[in-house]
GROMACS .gro file of C-alpha atoms in nm:
model
  314
    1MET     CA    1  12.453   5.826  17.689
    2ASN     CA    2  12.490   5.800  18.067
    3PHE     CA    3  12.241   5.980  18.288
    4ASN     CA    4  12.325   5.812  18.619
    5PHE     CA    5  12.326   6.028  18.930
    6PRO     CA    6  12.461   5.931  19.272
    7ASN     CA    7  12.192   5.814  19.518
    8PHE     CA    8  11.920   5.845  19.253
    9PRO     CA    9  11.684   5.545  19.276
   10ILE     CA   10  11.630   5.509  18.901
   11HIS     CA   11  11.919   5.417  18.674
   12LEU     CA   12  11.918   5.614  18.351
   13ASP     CA   13  12.197   5.454  18.156
   14LEU     CA   14  11.981   5.325  17.872
   15PRO     CA   15  12.044   5.446  17.518
   16THR     CA   16  11.851   5.760  17.433
   17ALA     CA   17  11.660   5.826  17.115
   18TRP     CA   18  11.887   6.125  17.051
   19GLU     CA   19  12.171   5.883  16.982
   20SER     CA   20  11.981   5.752  16.678
   21HIS     CA   21  12.029   5.936  16.351
   22ILE     CA   22  11.671   5.837  16.259
   23TYR     CA   23  11.538   6.027  16.559
   24ARG     CA   24  11.751   6.333  16.484
   25GLN     CA   25  11.646   6.317  16.118
   26THR     CA   26  11.277   6.296  16.214
   27VAL     CA   27  11.310   6.590  16.452
   28PHE     CA   28  11.481   6.794  16.180
   29ILE     CA   29  11.215   6.714  15.918
   30VAL     CA   30  10.917   6.783  16.146
   31LEU     CA   31  11.060   7.104  16.290
   32SER     CA   32  11.158   7.222  15.941
   33ILE     CA   33  10.799   7.173  15.824
   34ILE     CA   34  10.661   7.358  16.128
   35PHE     CA   35  10.905   7.649  16.103
   36GLY     CA   36  10.868   7.665  15.722
   37SER     CA   37  10.489   7.670  15.749
   38GLY     CA   38  10.514   7.935  16.019
   39LEU     CA   39  10.731   8.155  15.802
   40ILE     CA   40  10.480   8.140  15.516
   41ILE     CA   41  10.170   8.192  15.731
   42PHE     CA   42  10.335   8.477  15.922
   43PHE     CA   43  10.297   8.708  15.620
   44PHE     CA   44   9.925   8.624  15.585
   45ARG     CA   45   9.842   8.596  15.958
   46ASN     CA   46   9.592   8.886  15.953
   47LYS     CA   47   9.435   8.812  15.614
   48ASN     CA   48   9.125   8.625  15.735
   49TYR     CA   49   8.989   8.402  16.013
   50TYR     CA   50   9.148   8.083  15.882
   51PHE     CA   51   9.496   8.236  15.868
   52VAL     CA   52   9.451   8.380  16.218
   53GLN     CA   53   9.362   8.032  16.346
   54SER     CA   54   9.644   7.868  16.153
   55TRP     CA   55   9.896   8.120  16.288
   56ALA     CA   56   9.777   8.053  16.644
   57SER     CA   57   9.827   7.680  16.591
   58ILE     CA   58  10.173   7.724  16.435
   59LYS     CA   59  10.288   7.953  16.718
   60SER     CA   60  10.186   7.698  16.976
   61TRP     CA   61  10.359   7.411  16.796
   62LEU     CA   62  10.679   7.619  16.763
   63ILE     CA   63  10.703   7.588  17.143
   64ALA     CA   64  10.536   7.252  17.206
   65ALA     CA   65  10.708   7.044  16.935
   66PRO     CA   66  11.070   7.110  17.044
   67LEU     CA   67  10.974   7.041  17.407
   68MET     CA   68  10.806   6.715  17.310
   69PHE     CA   69  11.105   6.602  17.105
   70ILE     CA   70  11.351   6.691  17.384
   71ILE     CA   71  11.159   6.487  17.644
   72MET     CA   72  11.084   6.195  17.411
   73GLY     CA   73  11.453   6.180  17.331
   74LEU     CA   74  11.553   6.140  17.696
   75PRO     CA   75  11.617   5.794  17.843
   76GLU     CA   76  11.363   5.598  18.042
   77PRO     CA   77  11.153   5.678  18.236
   78TRP     CA   78  11.117   6.039  18.119
   79PRO     CA   79  10.911   5.973  17.802
   80LEU     CA   80  10.678   5.762  18.018
   81VAL     CA   81  10.662   6.034  18.284
   82MET     CA   82  10.569   6.285  18.015
   83LEU     CA   83  10.285   6.061  17.894
   84ALA     CA   84  10.159   6.021  18.252
   85CYS     CA   85  10.159   6.400  18.303
   86ILE     CA   86   9.966   6.445  17.978
   87ALA     CA   87   9.711   6.182  18.087
   88ILE     CA   88   9.663   6.344  18.428
   89PHE     CA   89   9.622   6.690  18.279
   90GLY     CA   90   9.376   6.550  18.024
   91ALA     CA   91   9.175   6.392  18.308
   92LYS     CA   92   9.173   6.726  18.487
   93VAL     CA   93   9.022   6.895  18.181
   94PHE     CA   94   8.766   6.613  18.152
   95PHE     CA   95   8.652   6.668  18.511
   96GLN     CA   96   8.634   7.043  18.450
   97ILE     CA   97   8.413   6.985  18.146
   98MET     CA   98   8.185   6.757  18.346
   99GLY     CA   99   8.168   7.007  18.634
  100MET     CA  100   8.300   6.770  18.901
  101PHE     CA  101   8.659   6.891  18.943
  102HIS     CA  102   8.564   7.000  19.294
  103ARG     CA  103   8.491   6.635  19.382
  104SER     CA  104   8.849   6.586  19.492
  105ASN     CA  105   8.805   6.225  19.612
  106PHE     CA  106   8.707   6.101  19.268
  107VAL     CA  107   8.965   6.320  19.096
  108MET     CA  108   9.247   6.193  19.317
  109ILE     CA  109   9.142   5.830  19.267
  110THR     CA  110   9.168   5.885  18.891
  111TYR     CA  111   9.510   6.051  18.920
  112LEU     CA  112   9.641   5.772  19.142
  113GLY     CA  113   9.500   5.516  18.899
  114ILE     CA  114   9.695   5.681  18.615
  115ILE     CA  115  10.011   5.675  18.825
  116GLY     CA  116   9.943   5.305  18.889
  117LEU     CA  117   9.916   5.247  18.513
  118THR     CA  118  10.245   5.429  18.465
  119LEU     CA  119  10.418   5.197  18.712
  120CYS     CA  120  10.263   4.897  18.535
  121CYS     CA  121  10.410   5.022  18.205
  122TYR     CA  122  10.750   5.082  18.366
  123PHE     CA  123  10.767   4.737  18.529
  124ASN     CA  124  10.596   4.572  18.230
  125ARG     CA  125  10.305   4.433  18.437
  126LEU     CA  126  10.031   4.402  18.176
  127ASP     CA  127   9.833   4.169  18.405
  128ILE     CA  128   9.790   4.442  18.669
  129TYR     CA  129   9.746   4.709  18.400
  130ASN     CA  130   9.438   4.535  18.265
  131ILE     CA  131   9.266   4.503  18.603
  132MET     CA  132   9.331   4.865  18.701
  133PRO     CA  133   8.980   4.976  18.586
  134MET     CA  134   8.830   4.734  18.839
  135ILE     CA  135   9.061   4.864  19.112
  136VAL     CA  136   8.967   5.225  19.035
  137LEU     CA  137   8.598   5.133  19.028
  138GLY     CA  138   8.634   4.962  19.366
  139PHE     CA  139   8.791   5.267  19.530
  140ALA     CA  140   8.538   5.500  19.365
  141CYS     CA  141   8.254   5.291  19.511
  142LEU     CA  142   8.396   5.342  19.859
  143VAL     CA  143   8.372   5.723  19.838
  144PRO     CA  144   7.994   5.739  19.912
  145LEU     CA  145   8.053   5.524  20.222
  146VAL     CA  146   8.345   5.737  20.342
  147ARG     CA  147   8.149   6.058  20.284
  148ASN     CA  148   7.825   5.906  20.415
  149SER     CA  149   7.639   6.057  20.123
  150TYR     CA  150   7.435   5.923  19.829
  151LYS     CA  151   7.343   6.233  19.629
  152ARG     CA  152   7.458   6.211  19.264
  153MET     CA  153   7.705   5.937  19.359
  154ILE     CA  154   7.606   5.710  19.068
  155GLN     CA  155   7.686   5.997  18.831
  156TYR     CA  156   8.020   6.072  18.998
  157ILE     CA  157   8.126   5.706  19.004
  158SER     CA  158   8.030   5.661  18.637
  159LEU     CA  159   8.218   5.973  18.526
  160THR     CA  160   8.522   5.874  18.732
  161LEU     CA  161   8.537   5.538  18.559
  162LEU     CA  162   8.479   5.701  18.219
  163ALA     CA  163   8.763   5.949  18.278
  164PHE     CA  164   8.996   5.672  18.389
  165ILE     CA  165   8.913   5.445  18.095
  166PHE     CA  166   8.958   5.723  17.836
  167LEU     CA  167   9.242   5.935  17.974
  168GLY     CA  168   9.409   5.661  18.176
  169TRP     CA  169   9.371   5.305  18.056
  170SER     CA  170   9.326   5.389  17.686
  171PHE     CA  171   9.574   5.676  17.657
  172MET     CA  172   9.847   5.506  17.860
  173HIS     CA  173   9.868   5.230  17.600
  174LEU     CA  174  10.121   5.472  17.454
  175GLY     CA  175  10.333   5.379  17.757
  176LEU     CA  176  10.298   5.011  17.664
  177ILE     CA  177  10.394   5.097  17.305
  178LEU     CA  178  10.716   5.249  17.443
  179ARG     CA  179  10.809   4.888  17.527
  180PHE     CA  180  10.795   4.789  17.161
  181PRO     CA  181  11.116   4.785  16.952
  182ASN     CA  182  11.184   5.151  16.870
  183GLY     CA  183  10.885   5.231  17.090
  184VAL     CA  184  10.966   5.601  17.119
  185PHE     CA  185  10.967   5.627  16.741
  186GLN     CA  186  10.630   5.453  16.717
  187VAL     CA  187  10.473   5.687  16.974
  188MET     CA  188  10.607   5.986  16.780
  189TYR     CA  189  10.475   5.827  16.462
  190LEU     CA  190  10.121   5.801  16.606
  191ILE     CA  191  10.122   6.155  16.748
  192ILE     CA  192  10.238   6.305  16.416
  193LEU     CA  193   9.988   6.103  16.209
  194THR     CA  194   9.686   6.176  16.430
  195GLU     CA  195   9.765   6.547  16.449
  196PHE     CA  196   9.823   6.562  16.075
  197CYS     CA  197   9.495   6.378  16.002
  198ASP     CA  198   9.292   6.613  16.222
  199ASN     CA  199   9.445   6.929  16.077
  200THR     CA  200   9.406   6.816  15.716
  201ASN     CA  201   9.044   6.715  15.781
  202LEU     CA  202   8.971   7.059  15.922
  203ALA     CA  203   9.160   7.240  15.644
  204VAL     CA  204   9.014   7.037  15.358
  205GLY     CA  205   8.664   7.057  15.509
  206ARG     CA  206   8.663   7.432  15.442
  207TYR     CA  207   8.679   7.368  15.068
  208ILE     CA  208   8.508   7.031  15.025
  209GLY     CA  209   8.138   7.021  15.103
  210GLY     CA  210   7.904   6.731  15.042
  211TRP     CA  211   7.739   6.480  15.269
  212LYS     CA  212   7.802   6.535  15.638
  213LEU     CA  213   7.894   6.222  15.827
  214PHE     CA  214   7.752   6.318  16.167
  215PRO     CA  215   7.586   6.660  16.129
  216GLY     CA  216   7.420   6.636  16.470
  217ILE     CA  217   7.761   6.599  16.640
  218ASN     CA  218   8.017   6.778  16.422
  219PRO     CA  219   7.887   6.944  16.103
  220ARG     CA  220   8.241   7.026  15.986
  221ARG     CA  221   8.330   6.664  15.908
  222SER     CA  222   8.212   6.563  15.563
  223VAL     CA  223   8.264   6.237  15.377
  224GLY     CA  224   8.494   6.411  15.128
  225SER     CA  225   8.714   6.585  15.384
  226THR     CA  226   8.742   6.269  15.595
  227ALA     CA  227   8.834   6.052  15.296
  228VAL     CA  228   9.094   6.304  15.174
  229SER     CA  229   9.247   6.344  15.520
  230ILE     CA  230   9.274   5.966  15.569
  231ALA     CA  231   9.428   5.928  15.221
  232LEU     CA  232   9.685   6.201  15.299
  233THR     CA  233   9.754   6.040  15.638
  234LEU     CA  234   9.820   5.707  15.467
  235PHE     CA  235  10.060   5.885  15.231
  236LEU     CA  236  10.244   6.039  15.528
  237ALA     CA  237  10.245   5.702  15.707
  238GLY     CA  238  10.417   5.551  15.403
  239CYS     CA  239  10.671   5.836  15.384
  240MET     CA  240  10.757   5.797  15.755
  241ARG     CA  241  10.760   5.417  15.765
  242PHE     CA  242  11.128   5.430  15.861
  243LEU     CA  243  11.007   5.498  16.219
  244LEU     CA  244  10.853   5.151  16.235
  245PRO     CA  245  11.058   4.841  16.318
  246ASP     CA  246  10.922   4.683  15.999
  247GLY     CA  247  10.858   4.908  15.699
  248SER     CA  248  10.656   4.656  15.498
  249GLU     CA  249  10.313   4.756  15.367
  250LYS     CA  250  10.099   4.580  15.625
  251TYR     CA  251  10.260   4.777  15.911
  252TRP     CA  252  10.246   5.131  15.780
  253LEU     CA  253   9.906   5.077  15.615
  254SER     CA  254   9.767   4.943  15.943
  255ALA     CA  255   9.922   5.230  16.139
  256GLY     CA  256   9.790   5.491  15.894
  257LEU     CA  257   9.437   5.351  15.900
  258VAL     CA  258   9.435   5.326  16.280
  259ALA     CA  259   9.559   5.686  16.312
  260GLY     CA  260   9.302   5.813  16.062
  261LEU     CA  261   8.991   5.614  16.156
  262GLY     CA  262   9.063   5.567  16.527
  263GLY     CA  263   9.150   5.933  16.567
  264PHE     CA  264   8.831   6.034  16.389
  265VAL     CA  265   8.618   5.826  16.627
  266GLY     CA  266   8.803   5.958  16.934
  267ASP     CA  267   8.751   6.316  16.825
  268LEU     CA  268   8.379   6.258  16.765
  269LEU     CA  269   8.335   6.082  17.098
  270MET     CA  270   8.486   6.370  17.294
  271THR     CA  271   8.270   6.611  17.092
  272VAL     CA  272   7.967   6.414  17.215
  273VAL     CA  273   8.092   6.450  17.574
  274ARG     CA  274   8.153   6.824  17.537
  275ARG     CA  275   7.819   6.896  17.371
  276ASP     CA  276   7.623   6.687  17.616
  277ALA     CA  277   7.796   6.872  17.902
  278GLY     CA  278   7.738   7.208  17.728
  279MET     CA  279   8.106   7.298  17.750
  280LYS     CA  280   8.301   7.350  17.426
  281THR     CA  281   8.644   7.435  17.567
  282VAL     CA  282   8.801   7.468  17.912
  283GLY     CA  283   9.091   7.693  17.999
  284PRO     CA  284   9.322   7.880  17.762
  285PHE     CA  285   9.399   7.773  17.408
  286ILE     CA  286   9.682   7.523  17.396
  287ILE     CA  287   9.842   7.416  17.070
  288GLY     CA  288   9.635   7.665  16.873
  289ARG     CA  289   9.283   7.527  16.880
  290GLY     CA  290   9.067   7.420  17.167
  291ASP     CA  291   9.187   7.314  17.508
  292PHE     CA  292   9.440   7.051  17.613
  293LEU     CA  293   9.194   6.763  17.579
  294HIS     CA  294   9.131   6.859  17.215
  295ARG     CA  295   9.491   6.774  17.133
  296ILE     CA  296   9.491   6.424  17.283
  297ASP     CA  297   9.132   6.302  17.240
  298ARG     CA  298   9.214   6.116  16.916
  299LEU     CA  299   9.481   5.908  17.090
  300ILE     CA  300   9.236   5.751  17.336
  301PHE     CA  301   9.118   5.524  17.055
  302VAL     CA  302   9.434   5.514  16.846
  303ALA     CA  303   9.669   5.398  17.125
  304PRO     CA  304   9.489   5.076  17.237
  305ILE     CA  305   9.386   4.975  16.883
  306TYR     CA  306   9.742   5.025  16.756
  307TYR     CA  307   9.886   4.838  17.054
  308TYR     CA  308   9.673   4.526  17.012
  309LEU     CA  309   9.698   4.533  16.633
  310MET     CA  310  10.077   4.549  16.642
  311THR     CA  311  10.088   4.285  16.915
  312ALA     CA  312   9.894   4.057  16.682
  313ILE     CA  313  10.095   4.113  16.365
  314LEU     CA  314  10.448   4.175  16.496
   0.00000   0.00000   0.00000
């Protein structure tokens, strides 16, 4: 598929994921599940609180999922650009939660750092990618000098680095994964698995009680619901192994465990941040439950662990 335009600085004549029957098949299966689930839940949408919440989530995914598949199916660099936009918007929500969005110097340094990571992914410069946290820290340390102020600067610098590490350096490993063989498929694979694991944990947790894993942080996550959700995620990982370049057991088992366990830790960590800041959600509901950061917080652990694990075993 040729996407070249006259005088456009980026050549877009690389094969697109839409040309692969595997990609089209995956899109068809996932959208069929979403639309089928939506059709069923539609008739029960006012029955109780859980159906109201489920219907809100389904409605959001009916819009978000096709958009995501359309962009992920475009040639380079558009999937990478989409990931960068998601990371920047996630960082914005993080700063809103921490009450420092008005500190535009630190916010802009984080945004520019994420754009720098995106360029590193595009030009395959892992060496620069891995020193970007130090570069961001260096610029953040200059802000107190430029502003000639010291009040709360240690807090602002620390939160800037934390936002960049989580929403930039960690999350943008998805951009590095795009460089893998069938990288777009693997990114889709991780997004589907982590979202599935979170939703099944929440759904199963309503019916399975028992010992709470971290009651002081999130009382809804029990040992039973977490174990069941990870088991179901592993089952889904096995069913969708055709998205991986190698469908042998060690690959899809590793991917399923990373999506389940890594996503669980990422979700808990952001819950700690929200509760410590005293802010549960920011902005309107997006994708059904919570704010934008709720939908990507699991990937901040999943993406780098998956990247280095696959780098080691591929």
